[in-house]
C-alpha cells in the first residue's frame, strides 16, 4: 500500500496510506452487520495494508467507534493512524426518538445533540476515548459544521460562532498539549471548510463527497488555499455516497438520497467514457482524487470483505491518461483538475 507523508507543523507529522478506511458502514449504515462481520472487514482492510482509520460518534451512534476501537486495540499503536470527530453528544433516549431511524440500524437508543462549545468538544472527546478504549487519537475533526446538516445558513452560522468562540480553543489546546497531532473539520461542503481555514489554524480537512469524479468546484478557491498553507485533505465519499460505484441504476444514491435525473445523466455520460477504455466507473472515481497534491488519503469504507477487496483492486488499476482528457474535452470534468501523478 502506497503512503503519503504529511508534516505541516514540523513535528514529524503523520504517514497516511493512500487508501484509508471510513467506518460509517460499520455503524450499520443502511443495513445491520454483526460484530463478527465488522471485525472480519477490518481485518481484511488491515491485511490489504490499510493503516488509516476514520470514525465518529455519529456512525451507528457509537457502534462504529466501539467496533474499530476493539479491533485497533489488538495492534501496535505506532502502526496505524486514527481520527475521530467532535461536535455531537449522544444522549440516551426512547427508541422512537433515536437519531438516524431508517439510516442506521440496530444501534443503541441515542439521540444526537449538537454542541460545539468548549465543554461540548471536551466531553465528546472523552466519550470517544471511552467507546473506543484507545489511549490516543491522531486527528480530531469537528463534525458536520455545514448547512447540509444544520438546515439553514443562519443555523449553521450560529454553530460556527459557537465553535470559533469555544470549541476551537478546546481543539487547539489539545493539539498544543500533544494530545492530538492534528485538528480540522469533517465537513460535507468545501465552502464551509474554506470559511474555517480562513478563520483558524487547521491542519487537515476531511472533505466528504465534494471533490470527486462528479464534481470539482472545490478547485475554485478552497483546494488552492490548502496547497498554499500545506493543509492536507482526507477525501471521504469518493463515490458520492454510491452512484459512482453503482453507476446510474435505479435507486442510485447521491448525497445519501436517490440521485436526481441530471446527476443520473451526467454519471451515465462519464461511465460511457470509462467503458470506452475498459475502465470501471468505480475505479476511475477511486483514483481521480489522489491526483490532487493536497489529498493525503481517500476513505471509501466498506461493509463487506468484497467491498474492501474491490477498493484495493481499484486503487491498483491503471487509468489511461486519455480517459481524463476525454472527460475534460466533453465538459464532464473541469479543465484545471489535476490528472497526473503529483
XYZ file of C-alpha atoms in Angstrom:
342
model
C 0.000 0.000 0.000
C 1.455 3.360 -1.031
C 1.712 6.040 1.628
C 1.764 9.832 1.750
C 3.576 11.692 4.478
C 2.140 14.926 5.847
C 4.060 17.241 8.180
C 2.606 20.732 8.295
C 3.935 21.690 11.717
C 7.452 20.262 11.525
C 6.846 17.789 14.350
C 7.207 14.573 12.385
C 3.670 14.630 11.040
C 1.660 11.574 10.068
C 2.010 8.918 7.396
C -1.245 8.006 5.675
C -1.915 5.018 3.481
C -3.359 6.343 0.226
C -6.337 4.100 0.814
C -7.824 4.588 4.250
C -10.975 3.183 5.799
C -14.098 5.165 6.640
C -16.097 3.382 9.325
C -19.612 4.757 8.796
C -20.668 1.423 7.221
C -19.522 -0.356 10.382
C -22.144 1.660 12.254
C -24.809 -0.398 10.442
C -25.344 2.235 7.772
C -28.302 1.167 5.575
C -28.154 -2.410 6.913
C -27.057 -4.182 10.063
C -23.981 -6.376 10.275
C -22.750 -8.369 13.251
C -19.720 -7.596 15.404
C -18.025 -10.619 13.865
C -18.677 -9.401 10.323
C -17.382 -5.940 11.206
C -14.204 -7.440 12.685
C -13.672 -9.531 9.552
C -13.995 -6.431 7.346
C -11.479 -4.519 9.471
C -9.103 -7.479 9.402
C -9.358 -7.619 5.605
C -8.560 -3.894 5.402
C -5.504 -4.460 7.591
C -4.358 -7.438 5.512
C -4.533 -5.280 2.372
C -2.232 -2.773 4.035
C -4.695 -0.083 5.118
C -3.380 1.768 8.167
C -5.577 4.862 8.392
C -8.989 4.526 10.034
C -11.547 7.304 10.473
C -14.536 7.083 12.775
C -17.085 9.294 14.548
C -19.685 9.135 17.338
C -22.481 9.554 14.764
C -21.684 6.324 12.927
C -24.117 3.877 14.447
C -24.493 6.192 17.461
C -21.282 4.915 18.986
C -21.318 1.460 17.400
C -18.570 2.130 14.830
C -16.268 3.654 17.447
C -16.660 0.593 19.646
C -16.007 -1.797 16.777
C -12.951 -0.007 15.383
C -11.546 0.534 18.882
C -11.873 -3.143 19.725
C -10.016 -4.043 16.529
C -7.232 -1.476 16.824
C -6.619 -2.470 20.436
C -5.065 -5.663 19.030
C -2.474 -3.676 17.009
C 0.671 -1.783 17.912
C -0.227 1.889 18.354
C 2.662 3.065 16.172
C 1.359 1.024 13.246
C -1.816 2.985 12.469
C -3.333 6.458 12.212
C -6.817 7.032 13.627
C -9.164 10.007 13.620
C -12.482 10.698 15.262
C -14.847 13.643 15.382
C -16.426 16.040 17.855
C -19.466 18.316 17.848
C -22.171 15.819 18.777
C -23.040 14.437 22.178
C -25.067 11.226 22.348
C -27.956 11.180 24.822
C -29.959 8.145 25.943
C -33.493 8.358 24.560
C -36.661 6.411 23.824
C -36.444 4.134 20.748
C -38.725 6.359 18.657
C -36.505 9.383 19.374
C -33.324 7.722 18.155
C -31.224 9.622 15.609
C -30.852 8.022 12.192
C -34.010 5.887 12.044
C -34.091 4.396 8.535
C -30.399 5.176 8.025
C -28.596 3.351 10.846
C -29.978 0.001 12.009
C -29.739 -1.978 15.257
C -27.938 0.779 17.116
C -28.101 1.996 20.719
C -31.069 4.239 21.519
C -29.308 7.583 21.402
C -30.179 10.988 20.010
C -27.619 13.480 18.802
C -27.230 16.846 20.469
C -25.048 19.314 18.611
C -22.622 21.062 20.929
C -19.631 22.957 19.531
C -18.793 24.762 22.772
C -15.508 24.292 24.642
C -17.109 21.927 27.155
C -19.070 20.139 24.442
C -15.932 19.382 22.440
C -14.084 18.133 25.518
C -16.982 15.930 26.591
C -17.301 14.467 23.108
C -13.563 13.755 23.000
C -13.641 11.983 26.369
C -16.681 9.933 25.363
C -14.845 8.740 22.239
C -11.991 7.531 24.425
C -14.448 5.513 26.497
C -16.212 3.994 23.494
C -13.050 3.038 21.594
C -10.918 2.070 24.566
C -7.952 3.721 22.828
C -5.441 5.857 24.682
C -4.908 8.417 21.929
C -6.220 9.779 18.638
C -4.004 11.270 15.946
C -6.557 13.632 14.411
C -9.627 15.379 15.773
C -12.184 16.696 13.268
C -15.063 18.996 14.121
C -18.015 17.202 12.539
C -20.707 18.417 10.135
C -20.341 22.137 10.688
C -22.279 22.855 7.490
C -25.626 23.914 6.069
C -26.304 20.377 4.833
C -26.628 19.134 8.425
C -27.970 22.239 10.186
C -30.659 23.094 7.657
C -30.229 26.815 7.082
C -27.300 29.243 6.720
C -28.472 31.046 9.871
C -28.425 27.857 11.940
C -25.014 26.945 10.552
C -23.658 30.424 11.319
C -24.871 30.053 14.909
C -22.896 26.858 15.374
C -19.826 28.246 13.596
C -19.754 31.149 16.064
C -20.274 28.764 18.988
C -17.364 26.690 17.729
C -14.944 29.520 16.970
C -15.594 31.135 20.358
C -15.290 27.900 22.333
C -14.751 24.527 20.703
C -11.914 25.758 18.516
C -9.953 26.738 21.621
C -10.521 23.259 23.034
C -9.141 21.645 19.892
C -6.101 23.912 19.634
C -5.380 23.286 23.309
C -5.447 19.528 22.756
C -3.072 19.939 19.822
C -0.756 22.286 21.720
C -0.545 19.775 24.574
C 0.316 16.990 22.134
C -2.850 15.059 22.959
C -3.616 15.004 19.213
C -1.236 15.712 16.340
C -3.691 17.498 14.079
C -7.067 19.224 14.095
C -9.513 20.003 11.332
C -13.048 19.584 10.083
C -15.032 16.636 8.737
C -17.492 18.504 6.549
C -19.751 17.977 3.519
C -19.245 21.439 1.966
C -15.976 22.852 0.675
C -17.272 26.386 1.243
C -17.535 25.783 4.986
C -14.113 24.162 5.009
C -12.739 27.317 3.439
C -14.545 29.507 5.977
C -12.888 27.608 8.818
C -9.489 27.600 7.107
C -9.675 31.377 6.764
C -10.699 31.898 10.386
C -8.419 29.481 12.202
C -5.265 27.399 12.133
C -6.362 23.994 10.859
C -4.167 21.127 9.701
C -6.434 18.744 7.801
C -9.945 18.639 6.428
C -11.984 15.533 5.774
C -13.935 16.745 2.759
C -16.839 14.391 2.098
C -18.079 14.000 -1.463
C -17.060 17.418 -2.722
C -14.005 16.600 -4.795
C -14.923 13.624 -6.921
C -15.147 12.452 -10.500
C -18.605 14.008 -10.490
C -17.846 17.455 -9.038
C -14.718 19.575 -8.684
C -15.965 23.022 -7.638
C -13.559 22.925 -4.688
C -10.846 23.803 -7.214
C -12.257 27.322 -7.389
C -10.543 28.532 -4.226
C -10.507 26.015 -1.383
C -8.041 23.445 -2.705
C -5.565 26.119 -3.898
C -5.736 27.575 -0.370
C -4.919 24.151 1.061
C -1.880 23.790 -1.187
C -0.668 27.269 -0.224
C -0.984 26.509 3.508
C 0.055 22.844 3.384
C -3.363 21.797 4.674
C -3.980 18.132 3.969
C -7.209 16.711 2.572
C -8.692 13.366 3.527
C -11.240 12.664 0.808
C -14.400 10.998 2.067
C -17.254 9.825 -0.115
C -15.263 9.309 -3.350
C -18.328 7.577 -4.798
C -20.659 10.470 -3.832
C -22.403 8.092 -1.393
C -22.901 5.394 -4.021
C -23.650 6.476 -7.556
C -20.026 6.477 -8.725
C -19.772 2.870 -7.577
C -23.081 1.553 -8.869
C -23.471 3.738 -11.928
C -26.775 5.406 -12.869
C -29.005 2.489 -11.892
C -32.487 2.737 -10.406
C -32.232 3.833 -6.792
C -28.624 5.023 -7.132
C -27.628 7.155 -4.150
C -26.211 10.682 -4.372
C -25.656 12.645 -1.155
C -27.461 9.867 0.747
C -30.667 10.262 -1.278
C -31.992 8.975 -4.585
C -29.990 10.641 -7.354
C -31.879 13.310 -9.347
C -32.190 12.982 -13.121
C -29.423 15.448 -14.031
C -26.956 13.562 -11.830
C -28.004 10.233 -13.339
C -27.492 11.695 -16.805
C -24.018 13.074 -16.051
C -22.861 9.871 -14.404
C -24.141 7.921 -17.398
C -22.048 10.054 -19.719
C -18.960 9.679 -17.519
C -19.464 5.918 -17.389
C -19.724 5.792 -21.190
C -16.247 7.344 -21.477
C -14.863 4.917 -18.892
C -16.223 1.926 -20.770
C -14.550 3.180 -23.949
C -11.243 2.475 -22.192
C -12.435 -0.717 -20.458
C -12.216 1.008 -17.074
C -14.856 0.524 -14.397
C -16.549 3.753 -13.328
C -15.769 2.936 -9.697
C -12.051 2.534 -10.438
C -11.855 5.905 -12.166
C -13.752 7.508 -9.274
C -11.431 5.984 -6.689
C -8.228 7.082 -8.409
C -9.174 10.584 -9.525
C -8.970 12.480 -6.178
C -5.472 11.173 -5.428
C -4.012 13.185 -8.296
C -4.525 16.379 -6.310
C -1.406 17.327 -4.310
C -3.382 18.279 -1.188
C -5.032 14.857 -0.857
C -3.304 12.578 1.660
C -5.803 9.687 1.679
C -9.182 8.559 0.384
C -11.537 6.682 2.701
C -14.267 4.806 0.824
C -15.111 2.435 3.665
C -16.903 -0.850 3.171
C -19.367 -3.202 4.816
C -18.032 -6.458 3.391
C -14.720 -8.113 2.627
C -15.601 -7.998 -1.086
C -16.021 -4.220 -0.945
C -12.652 -3.802 0.746
C -11.044 -6.042 -1.891
C -12.731 -4.072 -4.671
C -11.379 -0.790 -3.310
C -7.862 -2.188 -3.064
C -8.033 -3.596 -6.588
C -9.458 -0.348 -7.929
C -6.629 1.722 -6.483
C -4.140 -0.553 -8.274
C -5.908 -0.262 -11.639
C -4.130 1.751 -14.322
C -6.286 4.535 -15.740
C -5.252 5.718 -19.231
C -4.475 9.430 -19.335
C -6.643 9.698 -22.438
C -9.712 8.872 -20.353
C -9.248 12.018 -18.284
C -8.609 14.104 -21.388
C -11.818 12.822 -22.986
C -13.811 13.744 -19.893
C -12.358 17.246 -19.994
C -12.970 17.729 -23.714
C -16.615 16.693 -23.265
C -17.102 19.140 -20.395
C -17.586 16.321 -17.888
C -14.574 17.371 -15.813
C -13.005 20.712 -15.040
C -10.089 21.524 -17.281
C -7.886 22.512 -14.325
C -8.390 19.232 -12.441
C -5.014 17.522 -11.871
C -4.856 14.182 -13.675
C -1.156 13.355 -13.463
C 0.796 11.821 -10.616
C 1.849 14.548 -8.181
